[in-house]
PDB file of C-alpha atoms in Angstrom:
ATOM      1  CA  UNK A 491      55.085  44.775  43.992  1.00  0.00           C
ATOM      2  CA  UNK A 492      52.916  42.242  42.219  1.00  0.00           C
ATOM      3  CA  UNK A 493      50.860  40.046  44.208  1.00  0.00           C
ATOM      4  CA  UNK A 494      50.098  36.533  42.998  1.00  0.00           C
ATOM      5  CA  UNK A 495      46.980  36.478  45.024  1.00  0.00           C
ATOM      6  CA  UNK A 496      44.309  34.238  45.477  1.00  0.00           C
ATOM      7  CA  UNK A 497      40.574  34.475  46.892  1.00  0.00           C
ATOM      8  CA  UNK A 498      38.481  31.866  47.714  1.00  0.00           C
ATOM      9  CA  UNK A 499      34.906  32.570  49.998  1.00  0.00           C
ATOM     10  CA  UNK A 500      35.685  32.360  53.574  1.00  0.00           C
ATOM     11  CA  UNK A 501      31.807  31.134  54.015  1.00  0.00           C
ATOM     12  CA  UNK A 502      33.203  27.769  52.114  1.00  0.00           C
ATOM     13  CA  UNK A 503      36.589  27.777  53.957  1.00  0.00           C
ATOM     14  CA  UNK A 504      34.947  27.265  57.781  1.00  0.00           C
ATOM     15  CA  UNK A 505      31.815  25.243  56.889  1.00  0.00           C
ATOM     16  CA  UNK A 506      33.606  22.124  58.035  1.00  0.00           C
ATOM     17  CA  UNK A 507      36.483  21.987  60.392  1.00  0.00           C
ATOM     18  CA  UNK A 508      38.745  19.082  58.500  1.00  0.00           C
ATOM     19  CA  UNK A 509      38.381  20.751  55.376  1.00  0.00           C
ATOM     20  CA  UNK A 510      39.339  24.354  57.175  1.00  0.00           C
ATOM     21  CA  UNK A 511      42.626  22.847  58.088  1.00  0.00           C
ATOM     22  CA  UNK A 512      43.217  21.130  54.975  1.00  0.00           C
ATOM     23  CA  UNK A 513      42.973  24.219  52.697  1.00  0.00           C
ATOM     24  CA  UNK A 514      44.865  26.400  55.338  1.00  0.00           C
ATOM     25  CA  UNK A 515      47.747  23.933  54.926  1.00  0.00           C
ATOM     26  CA  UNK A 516      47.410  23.803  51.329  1.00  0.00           C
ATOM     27  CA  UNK A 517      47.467  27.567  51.857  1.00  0.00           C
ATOM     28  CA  UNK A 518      50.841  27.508  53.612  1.00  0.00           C
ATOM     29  CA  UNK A 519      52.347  25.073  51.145  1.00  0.00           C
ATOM     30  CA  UNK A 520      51.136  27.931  48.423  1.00  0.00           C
ATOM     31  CA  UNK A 521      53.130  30.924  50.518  1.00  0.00           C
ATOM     32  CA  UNK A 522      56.095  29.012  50.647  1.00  0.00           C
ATOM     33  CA  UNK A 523      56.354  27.823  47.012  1.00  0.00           C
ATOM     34  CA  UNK A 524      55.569  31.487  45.584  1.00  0.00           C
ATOM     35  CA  UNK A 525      57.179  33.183  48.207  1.00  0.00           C
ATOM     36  CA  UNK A 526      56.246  36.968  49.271  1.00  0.00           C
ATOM     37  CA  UNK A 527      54.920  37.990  46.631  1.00  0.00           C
ATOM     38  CA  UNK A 528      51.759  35.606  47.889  1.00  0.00           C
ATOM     39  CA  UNK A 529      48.801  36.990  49.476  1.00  0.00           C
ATOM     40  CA  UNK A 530      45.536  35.182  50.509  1.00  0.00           C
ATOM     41  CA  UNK A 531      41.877  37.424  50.459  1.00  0.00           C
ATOM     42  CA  UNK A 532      39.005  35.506  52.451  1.00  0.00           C
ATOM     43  CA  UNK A 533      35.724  37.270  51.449  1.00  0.00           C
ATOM     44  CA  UNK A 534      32.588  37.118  52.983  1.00  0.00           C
ATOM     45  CA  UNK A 535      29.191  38.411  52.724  1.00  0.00           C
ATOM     46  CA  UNK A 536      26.826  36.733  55.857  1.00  0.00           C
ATOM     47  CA  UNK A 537      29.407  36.013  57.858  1.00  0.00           C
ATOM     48  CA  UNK A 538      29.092  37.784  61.685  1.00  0.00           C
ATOM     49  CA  UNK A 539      32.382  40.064  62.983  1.00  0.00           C
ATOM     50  CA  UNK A 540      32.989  36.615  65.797  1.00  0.00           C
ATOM     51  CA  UNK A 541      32.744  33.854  62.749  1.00  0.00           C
ATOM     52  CA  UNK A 542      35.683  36.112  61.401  1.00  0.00           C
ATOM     53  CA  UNK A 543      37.301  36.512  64.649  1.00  0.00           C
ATOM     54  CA  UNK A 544      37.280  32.762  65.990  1.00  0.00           C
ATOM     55  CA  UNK A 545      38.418  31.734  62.375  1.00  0.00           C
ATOM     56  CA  UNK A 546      41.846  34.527  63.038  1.00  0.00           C
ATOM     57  CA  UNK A 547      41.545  33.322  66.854  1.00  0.00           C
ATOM     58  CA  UNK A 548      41.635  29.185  65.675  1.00  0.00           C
ATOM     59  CA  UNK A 549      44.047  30.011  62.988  1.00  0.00           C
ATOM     60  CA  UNK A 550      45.994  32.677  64.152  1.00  0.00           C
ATOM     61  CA  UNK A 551      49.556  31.121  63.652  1.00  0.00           C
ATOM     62  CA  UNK A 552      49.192  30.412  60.384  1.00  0.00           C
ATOM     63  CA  UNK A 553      47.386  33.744  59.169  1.00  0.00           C
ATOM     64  CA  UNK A 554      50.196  35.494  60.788  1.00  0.00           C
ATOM     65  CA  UNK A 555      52.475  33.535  58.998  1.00  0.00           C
ATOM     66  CA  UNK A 556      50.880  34.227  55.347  1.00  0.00           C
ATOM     67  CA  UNK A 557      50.313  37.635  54.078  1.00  0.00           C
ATOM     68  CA  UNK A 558      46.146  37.231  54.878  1.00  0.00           C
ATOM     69  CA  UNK A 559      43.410  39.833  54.214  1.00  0.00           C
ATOM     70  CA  UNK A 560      39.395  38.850  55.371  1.00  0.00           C
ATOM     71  CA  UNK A 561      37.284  41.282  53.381  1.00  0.00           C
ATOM     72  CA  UNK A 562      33.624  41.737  52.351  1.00  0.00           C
ATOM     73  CA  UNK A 563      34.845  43.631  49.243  1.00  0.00           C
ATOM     74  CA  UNK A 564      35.213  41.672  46.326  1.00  0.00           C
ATOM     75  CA  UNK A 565      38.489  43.843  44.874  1.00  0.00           C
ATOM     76  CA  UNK A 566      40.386  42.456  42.321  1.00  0.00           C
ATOM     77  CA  UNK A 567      42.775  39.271  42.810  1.00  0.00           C
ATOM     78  CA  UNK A 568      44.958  37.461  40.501  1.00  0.00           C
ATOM     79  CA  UNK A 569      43.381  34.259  40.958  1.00  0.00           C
ATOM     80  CA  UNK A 570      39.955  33.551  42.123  1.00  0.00           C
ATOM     81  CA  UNK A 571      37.970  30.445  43.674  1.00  0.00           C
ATOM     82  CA  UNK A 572      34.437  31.472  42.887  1.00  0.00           C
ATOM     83  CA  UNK A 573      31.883  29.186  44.037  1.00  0.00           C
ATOM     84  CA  UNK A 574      29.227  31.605  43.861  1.00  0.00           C
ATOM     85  CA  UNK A 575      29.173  33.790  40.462  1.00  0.00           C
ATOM     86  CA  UNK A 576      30.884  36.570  42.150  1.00  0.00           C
ATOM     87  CA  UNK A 577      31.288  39.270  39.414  1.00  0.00           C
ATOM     88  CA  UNK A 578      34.903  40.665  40.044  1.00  0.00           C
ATOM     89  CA  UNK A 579      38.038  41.037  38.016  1.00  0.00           C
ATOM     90  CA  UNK A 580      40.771  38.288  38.156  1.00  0.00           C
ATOM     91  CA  UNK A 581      43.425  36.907  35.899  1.00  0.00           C
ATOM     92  CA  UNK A 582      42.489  33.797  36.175  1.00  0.00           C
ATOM     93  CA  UNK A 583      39.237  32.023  37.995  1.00  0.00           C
ATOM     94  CA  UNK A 584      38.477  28.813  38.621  1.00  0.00           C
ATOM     95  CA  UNK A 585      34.764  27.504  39.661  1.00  0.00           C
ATOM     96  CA  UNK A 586      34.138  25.239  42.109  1.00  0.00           C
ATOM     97  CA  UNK A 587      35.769  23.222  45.041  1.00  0.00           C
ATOM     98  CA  UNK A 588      38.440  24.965  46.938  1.00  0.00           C
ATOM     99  CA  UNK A 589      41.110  22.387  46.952  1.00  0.00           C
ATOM    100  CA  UNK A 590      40.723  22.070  43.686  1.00  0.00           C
ATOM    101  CA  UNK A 591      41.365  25.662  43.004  1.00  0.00           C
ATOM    102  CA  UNK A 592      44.304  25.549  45.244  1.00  0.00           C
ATOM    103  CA  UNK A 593      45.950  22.743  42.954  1.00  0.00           C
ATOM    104  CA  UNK A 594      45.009  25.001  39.821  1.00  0.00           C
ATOM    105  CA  UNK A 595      46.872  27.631  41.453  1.00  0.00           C
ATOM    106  CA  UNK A 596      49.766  25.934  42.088  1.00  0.00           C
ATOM    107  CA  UNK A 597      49.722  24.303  38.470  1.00  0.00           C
ATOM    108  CA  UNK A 598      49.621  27.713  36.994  1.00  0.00           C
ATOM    109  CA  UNK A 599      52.467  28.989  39.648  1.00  0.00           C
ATOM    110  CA  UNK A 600      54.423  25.990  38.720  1.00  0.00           C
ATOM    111  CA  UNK A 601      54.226  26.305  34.931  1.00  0.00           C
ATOM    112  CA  UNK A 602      55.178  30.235  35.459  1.00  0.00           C
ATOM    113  CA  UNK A 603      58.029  29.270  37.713  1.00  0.00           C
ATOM    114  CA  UNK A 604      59.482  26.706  34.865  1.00  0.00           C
ATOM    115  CA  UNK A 605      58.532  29.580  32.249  1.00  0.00           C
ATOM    116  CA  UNK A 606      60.668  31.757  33.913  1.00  0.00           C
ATOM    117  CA  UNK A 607      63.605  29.338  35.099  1.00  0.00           C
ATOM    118  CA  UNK A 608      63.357  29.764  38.497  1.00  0.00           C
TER     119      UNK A 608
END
């Protein structure tokens, strides 16, 4: 199955605790427009093993609820946020904010969806 994934740097998703819950429920709005096929990969590089486990611990229902990965691998996605010249493989990137990668995502997902006539 092909994943219409998207990774953004889970560093720049928890730095501020508004923002956190405005990109998770961006993130949720994303998994129900694409549908399973959607997958979400938080990477991190300086982040301890509790930052990632009271992020999954404050977040929990919603991770549950999205097909989530945390990772400090960068791996391959199909859509990257990159806010930090990571050097990994991706169908499409965008650089900079993370909202503002989420609404590129969705443009792109939207225009495909049209594309295809669903």
């Amino acid at each position: 199955m092909k994943y219409y994934s998207i990774r953004m740097n889970l560093e720049d998703v928890i730095k501020d605790t508004d923002t956190e819950q405005t990109i998770l429920e961006n993130i949720r709005r994303c998994s129900k427009i694409v549908g399973k096929t959607f997958k979400v990969v938080f990477w991190h590089v300086n982040l301890t093993e509790q930052n990632c486990k009271d992020f999954v611990k404050r977040n929990e229902h919603l991770l549950f609820e999205v097909n989530t990965k945390i990772t400090k691998r960068f791996g391959s996605a199909w859509f990257v946020i990159d806010s930090k010249n990571e050097k990994s493989q991706a169908r499409y990137r965008y650089d900079g904010d993370i909202l503002q990668g989420i609404s590129q995502y969705l443009k792109i997902i939207n225009h495909m969806k049209k594309r295809d006539g669903e």
